[in-house]
């Protein structure tokens, strides 16, 4: 018989809310056991026989996916992989750039990605330098392959809020990307330039008269990003400001979630010491 949160709380757990499992209530612990596979033995107050019987019941419902919280990232990766599986690898360079090469007898797309190169084949994605490709990076790259149009960048830059349907993400862009960058690099223009060069950023300050630094990053062959920094001017009471700008064609290559992902990835690379 499957164990719901209520069954577990009512029939199995002691209902003392002692907190020994790390949760303040038995019902909260029951919720984590049922939906996130938290080990039932984390409650040290269960009779061994009841524990074993309940664990067997839980194993059955876990294997059926019953009441389990969905792993959204895994779902997204699966969806993106399936779309990629129906694509012709030979068509990709024309749409998203990169080059088809022979890699160990297999046809592989070699694609520049930030300061590295990824190798994409029917078997999966790897980095040329052997460093790991995270699940989120894989999803990002598969979505780009599935969605990427053949448009080349036009050189017309826009902030996120100028693209349609971005209202919910504009605040996240400021709090998760632009604010951390301005806090890290206020008064440190030289350090930002140095770190940007390390990941392939090029100085485009000449294009922005009023800014103290403008840096262009080629995230993917068809996807550039511009970072513009106005440094703090304490004597005039102005703090630093950072803005990320995207080529007007970016939404033909990436969805809004993927634009957020690449922005956060850029921030993380710049903050790495
Ligand atoms: S350790 Fe057990 S009894 Fe204590 S709060 Fe957690 S589930 Fe409830």
GROMACS .gro file of C-alpha atoms and ligand atoms in nm:
model
  281
    1UNK     CA    1   0.000   0.000   0.000
    2UNK     CA    2   0.135   0.342  -0.094
    3UNK     CA    3   0.214   0.580   0.191
    4UNK     CA    4   0.091   0.936   0.152
    5UNK     CA    5   0.224   1.220   0.370
    6UNK     CA    6  -0.084   1.190   0.590
    7UNK     CA    7  -0.052   0.807   0.617
    8UNK     CA    8   0.310   0.839   0.718
    9UNK     CA    9   0.237   1.108   0.974
   10UNK     CA   10  -0.074   0.946   1.119
   11UNK     CA   11   0.021   0.576   1.114
   12UNK     CA   12   0.401   0.555   1.129
   13UNK     CA   13   0.568   0.861   1.284
   14UNK     CA   14   0.555   0.924   1.661
   15UNK     CA   15   0.393   1.272   1.621
   16UNK     CA   16   0.608   1.416   1.901
   17UNK     CA   17   0.766   1.691   1.691
   18UNK     CA   18   1.094   1.635   1.877
   19UNK     CA   19   1.309   1.774   1.595
   20UNK     CA   20   1.572   1.496   1.605
   21UNK     CA   21   1.536   1.441   1.229
   22UNK     CA   22   1.630   1.801   1.154
   23UNK     CA   23   1.271   1.909   1.091
   24UNK     CA   24   1.064   2.091   1.349
   25UNK     CA   25   0.751   1.883   1.293
   26UNK     CA   26   0.677   1.521   1.204
   27UNK     CA   27   0.448   1.633   0.920
   28UNK     CA   28   0.728   1.836   0.757
   29UNK     CA   29   0.957   1.534   0.779
   30UNK     CA   30   0.683   1.312   0.630
   31UNK     CA   31   0.650   1.551   0.337
   32UNK     CA   32   1.022   1.530   0.262
   33UNK     CA   33   1.023   1.148   0.286
   34UNK     CA   34   0.732   1.112   0.044
   35UNK     CA   35   0.819   1.380  -0.210
   36UNK     CA   36   1.200   1.397  -0.196
   37UNK     CA   37   1.304   1.048  -0.084
   38UNK     CA   38   1.451   1.166   0.245
   39UNK     CA   39   1.552   0.843   0.428
   40UNK     CA   40   1.282   0.736   0.673
   41UNK     CA   41   1.550   0.615   0.915
   42UNK     CA   42   1.642   0.982   0.974
   43UNK     CA   43   1.370   0.961   1.238
   44UNK     CA   44   1.553   0.761   1.510
   45UNK     CA   45   1.233   0.680   1.700
   46UNK     CA   46   1.084   0.412   1.477
   47UNK     CA   47   1.046   0.047   1.560
   48UNK     CA   48   1.283  -0.157   1.340
   49UNK     CA   49   1.009  -0.380   1.204
   50UNK     CA   50   0.780  -0.090   1.113
   51UNK     CA   51   1.076   0.093   0.958
   52UNK     CA   52   1.163  -0.199   0.729
   53UNK     CA   53   0.801  -0.255   0.622
   54UNK     CA   54   0.748   0.117   0.550
   55UNK     CA   55   1.073   0.144   0.356
   56UNK     CA   56   0.962  -0.138   0.126
   57UNK     CA   57   0.630   0.039   0.063
   58UNK     CA   58   0.810   0.365  -0.006
   59UNK     CA   59   1.048   0.196  -0.252
   60UNK     CA   60   0.754   0.074  -0.459
   61UNK     CA   61   0.591   0.419  -0.478
   62UNK     CA   62   0.927   0.587  -0.553
   63UNK     CA   63   0.981   0.347  -0.844
   64UNK     CA   64   0.638   0.445  -0.981
   65UNK     CA   65   0.713   0.816  -0.934
   66UNK     CA   66   0.405   0.843  -0.710
   67UNK     CA   67   0.391   1.176  -0.522
   68UNK     CA   68   0.754   1.246  -0.601
   69UNK     CA   69   0.845   1.608  -0.665
   70UNK     CA   70   0.932   1.642  -1.032
   71UNK     CA   71   1.292   1.715  -1.118
   72UNK     CA   72   1.233   2.008  -1.354
   73UNK     CA   73   1.597   2.030  -1.465
   74UNK     CA   74   1.603   1.662  -1.558
   75UNK     CA   75   1.274   1.702  -1.745
   76UNK     CA   76   1.412   1.999  -1.939
   77UNK     CA   77   1.727   1.811  -2.033
   78UNK     CA   78   1.526   1.509  -2.147
   79UNK     CA   79   1.300   1.731  -2.359
   80UNK     CA   80   1.596   1.913  -2.516
   81UNK     CA   81   1.780   1.586  -2.587
   82UNK     CA   82   1.477   1.439  -2.758
   83UNK     CA   83   1.444   1.743  -2.983
   84UNK     CA   84   1.815   1.727  -3.066
   85UNK     CA   85   1.789   1.356  -3.153
   86UNK     CA   86   1.562   1.442  -3.448
   87UNK     CA   87   1.811   1.694  -3.594
   88UNK     CA   88   2.066   1.648  -3.869
   89UNK     CA   89   2.405   1.733  -3.724
   90UNK     CA   90   2.523   1.853  -4.070
   91UNK     CA   91   2.264   2.132  -4.062
   92UNK     CA   92   2.387   2.280  -3.736
   93UNK     CA   93   2.692   2.486  -3.847
   94UNK     CA   94   2.478   2.686  -4.089
   95UNK     CA   95   2.224   2.763  -3.816
   96UNK     CA   96   2.430   2.808  -3.501
   97UNK     CA   97   2.793   2.814  -3.618
   98UNK     CA   98   3.072   2.577  -3.525
   99UNK     CA   99   3.237   2.313  -3.742
  100UNK     CA  100   3.174   1.946  -3.812
  101UNK     CA  101   3.486   1.745  -3.737
  102UNK     CA  102   3.583   1.381  -3.724
  103UNK     CA  103   3.641   1.283  -3.362
  104UNK     CA  104   3.747   0.925  -3.305
  105UNK     CA  105   3.566   0.815  -3.622
  106UNK     CA  106   3.245   0.992  -3.522
  107UNK     CA  107   3.086   1.303  -3.674
  108UNK     CA  108   3.097   1.574  -3.408
  109UNK     CA  109   3.002   1.944  -3.392
  110UNK     CA  110   3.284   2.153  -3.247
  111UNK     CA  111   3.126   2.465  -3.099
  112UNK     CA  112   3.298   2.758  -2.925
  113UNK     CA  113   3.126   2.820  -2.591
  114UNK     CA  114   3.246   3.102  -2.362
  115UNK     CA  115   3.620   3.051  -2.322
  116UNK     CA  116   3.611   2.685  -2.411
  117UNK     CA  117   3.500   2.452  -2.691
  118UNK     CA  118   3.234   2.184  -2.666
  119UNK     CA  119   3.213   1.868  -2.874
  120UNK     CA  120   2.857   1.763  -2.951
  121UNK     CA  121   2.775   1.419  -3.087
  122UNK     CA  122   2.483   1.179  -3.087
  123UNK     CA  123   2.624   1.038  -2.762
  124UNK     CA  124   2.622   1.366  -2.570
  125UNK     CA  125   2.822   1.680  -2.500
  126UNK     CA  126   3.177   1.705  -2.370
  127UNK     CA  127   3.428   1.984  -2.332
  128UNK     CA  128   3.738   1.966  -2.545
  129UNK     CA  129   3.959   2.029  -2.241
  130UNK     CA  130   3.796   1.740  -2.054
  131UNK     CA  131   3.631   1.959  -1.788
  132UNK     CA  132   3.276   1.857  -1.691
  133UNK     CA  133   2.963   1.989  -1.865
  134UNK     CA  134   2.696   2.043  -1.600
  135UNK     CA  135   2.337   1.932  -1.652
  136UNK     CA  136   2.225   2.296  -1.681
  137UNK     CA  137   2.492   2.366  -1.941
  138UNK     CA  138   2.383   2.062  -2.141
  139UNK     CA  139   2.020   2.176  -2.132
  140UNK     CA  140   2.126   2.527  -2.237
  141UNK     CA  141   2.329   2.394  -2.533
  142UNK     CA  142   2.058   2.149  -2.647
  143UNK     CA  143   1.796   2.426  -2.634
  144UNK     CA  144   2.024   2.648  -2.842
  145UNK     CA  145   2.069   2.369  -3.098
  146UNK     CA  146   1.696   2.302  -3.108
  147UNK     CA  147   1.591   2.666  -3.124
  148UNK     CA  148   1.886   2.846  -3.284
  149UNK     CA  149   1.794   3.026  -3.601
  150UNK     CA  150   2.053   3.120  -3.859
  151UNK     CA  151   2.038   3.494  -3.786
  152UNK     CA  152   2.373   3.661  -3.744
  153UNK     CA  153   2.405   3.931  -3.476
  154UNK     CA  154   2.315   4.278  -3.606
  155UNK     CA  155   2.517   4.475  -3.350
  156UNK     CA  156   2.202   4.642  -3.214
  157UNK     CA  157   2.211   4.598  -2.837
  158UNK     CA  158   1.912   4.580  -2.603
  159UNK     CA  159   1.865   4.532  -2.230
  160UNK     CA  160   1.652   4.237  -2.115
  161UNK     CA  161   1.346   4.451  -2.044
  162UNK     CA  162   1.331   4.560  -2.410
  163UNK     CA  163   1.249   4.203  -2.518
  164UNK     CA  164   0.888   4.079  -2.497
  165UNK     CA  165   0.767   3.864  -2.205
  166UNK     CA  166   1.066   3.936  -1.982
  167UNK     CA  167   0.889   4.121  -1.698
  168UNK     CA  168   0.926   3.831  -1.454
  169UNK     CA  169   1.300   3.798  -1.526
  170UNK     CA  170   1.409   4.163  -1.519
  171UNK     CA  171   1.419   4.173  -1.138
  172UNK     CA  172   1.619   3.848  -1.130
  173UNK     CA  173   1.865   3.990  -1.382
  174UNK     CA  174   1.929   4.288  -1.154
  175UNK     CA  175   1.947   4.097  -0.825
  176UNK     CA  176   2.126   3.782  -0.943
  177UNK     CA  177   2.358   3.918  -1.210
  178UNK     CA  178   2.399   4.295  -1.234
  179UNK     CA  179   2.404   4.383  -0.862
  180UNK     CA  180   2.664   4.118  -0.768
  181UNK     CA  181   2.885   4.237  -1.054
  182UNK     CA  182   2.862   4.601  -0.957
  183UNK     CA  183   2.935   4.518  -0.593
  184UNK     CA  184   3.238   4.309  -0.694
  185UNK     CA  185   3.388   4.554  -0.941
  186UNK     CA  186   3.300   4.904  -0.817
  187UNK     CA  187   3.633   5.090  -0.813
  188UNK     CA  188   3.804   4.788  -0.974
  189UNK     CA  189   3.776   4.853  -1.346
  190UNK     CA  190   4.123   4.711  -1.415
  191UNK     CA  191   4.042   4.388  -1.231
  192UNK     CA  192   3.720   4.342  -1.430
  193UNK     CA  193   3.910   4.397  -1.757
  194UNK     CA  194   4.171   4.141  -1.651
  195UNK     CA  195   3.914   3.876  -1.559
  196UNK     CA  196   3.716   3.942  -1.878
  197UNK     CA  197   4.027   3.890  -2.092
  198UNK     CA  198   4.081   3.557  -1.918
  199UNK     CA  199   3.746   3.432  -2.053
  200UNK     CA  200   3.781   3.585  -2.399
  201UNK     CA  201   3.612   3.923  -2.340
  202UNK     CA  202   3.719   4.208  -2.567
  203UNK     CA  203   3.729   4.576  -2.476
  204UNK     CA  204   3.460   4.774  -2.662
  205UNK     CA  205   3.473   5.085  -2.442
  206UNK     CA  206   3.514   5.298  -2.756
  207UNK     CA  207   3.149   5.222  -2.841
  208UNK     CA  208   3.022   5.370  -2.511
  209UNK     CA  209   3.146   5.724  -2.443
  210UNK     CA  210   2.977   5.761  -2.107
  211UNK     CA  211   3.084   5.421  -1.965
  212UNK     CA  212   3.408   5.338  -1.785
  213UNK     CA  213   3.431   4.994  -1.943
  214UNK     CA  214   3.240   4.798  -2.206
  215UNK     CA  215   3.324   4.433  -2.269
  216UNK     CA  216   3.197   4.202  -2.540
  217UNK     CA  217   3.178   3.827  -2.477
  218UNK     CA  218   3.117   3.577  -2.754
  219UNK     CA  219   2.916   3.320  -2.558
  220UNK     CA  220   2.830   3.117  -2.870
  221UNK     CA  221   2.910   3.188  -3.236
  222UNK     CA  222   2.573   3.363  -3.292
  223UNK     CA  223   2.527   3.490  -2.934
  224UNK     CA  224   2.734   3.784  -2.814
  225UNK     CA  225   2.676   3.965  -2.481
  226UNK     CA  226   2.788   4.316  -2.387
  227UNK     CA  227   2.870   4.413  -2.030
  228UNK     CA  228   2.881   4.787  -1.959
  229UNK     CA  229   3.018   4.931  -1.634
  230UNK     CA  230   2.974   5.286  -1.508
  231UNK     CA  231   3.207   5.308  -1.211
  232UNK     CA  232   3.116   5.467  -0.878
  233UNK     CA  233   3.169   5.840  -0.834
  234UNK     CA  234   3.155   5.877  -0.454
  235UNK     CA  235   3.230   6.252  -0.461
  236UNK     CA  236   2.912   6.302  -0.668
  237UNK     CA  237   2.714   6.047  -0.466
  238UNK     CA  238   2.682   5.795  -0.753
  239UNK     CA  239   2.730   5.420  -0.701
  240UNK     CA  240   2.857   5.185  -0.971
  241UNK     CA  241   2.616   5.048  -1.227
  242UNK     CA  242   2.643   4.738  -1.447
  243UNK     CA  243   2.416   4.647  -1.736
  244UNK     CA  244   2.414   4.340  -1.956
  245UNK     CA  245   2.306   4.399  -2.314
  246UNK     CA  246   2.205   4.142  -2.573
  247UNK     CA  247   2.203   4.150  -2.950
  248UNK     CA  248   1.850   4.209  -3.080
  249UNK     CA  249   1.856   3.864  -3.246
  250UNK     CA  250   1.916   3.671  -2.922
  251UNK     CA  251   1.557   3.554  -2.881
  252UNK     CA  252   1.585   3.375  -3.215
  253UNK     CA  253   1.862   3.163  -3.061
  254UNK     CA  254   1.761   3.122  -2.697
  255UNK     CA  255   1.452   3.132  -2.478
  256UNK     CA  256   1.432   3.372  -2.183
  257UNK     CA  257   1.534   3.106  -1.926
  258UNK     CA  258   1.844   3.032  -2.133
  259UNK     CA  259   1.930   3.404  -2.152
  260UNK     CA  260   1.915   3.411  -1.772
  261UNK     CA  261   2.133   3.100  -1.755
  262UNK     CA  262   2.405   3.247  -1.978
  263UNK     CA  263   2.395   3.576  -1.783
  264UNK     CA  264   2.446   3.397  -1.452
  265UNK     CA  265   2.718   3.180  -1.605
  266UNK     CA  266   2.899   3.492  -1.726
  267UNK     CA  267   2.870   3.647  -1.380
  268UNK     CA  268   3.006   3.329  -1.216
  269UNK     CA  269   3.304   3.316  -1.453
  270UNK     CA  270   3.385   3.681  -1.383
  271UNK     CA  271   3.358   3.635  -1.007
  272UNK     CA  272   3.588   3.330  -1.010
  273UNK     CA  273   3.926   3.426  -0.866
  274LIG     S1  274   1.260   1.271   1.464
  274LIG    FE1  275   1.076   1.155   1.423
  274LIG     S2  276   0.946   1.205   1.596
  274LIG    FE2  277   1.101   1.360   1.591
  274LIG     S3  278   1.017   1.527   1.467
  274LIG    FE3  279   1.131   1.397   1.331
  274LIG     S4  280   0.979   1.259   1.253
  274LIG    FE4  281   0.891   1.348   1.433
   0.00000   0.00000   0.00000
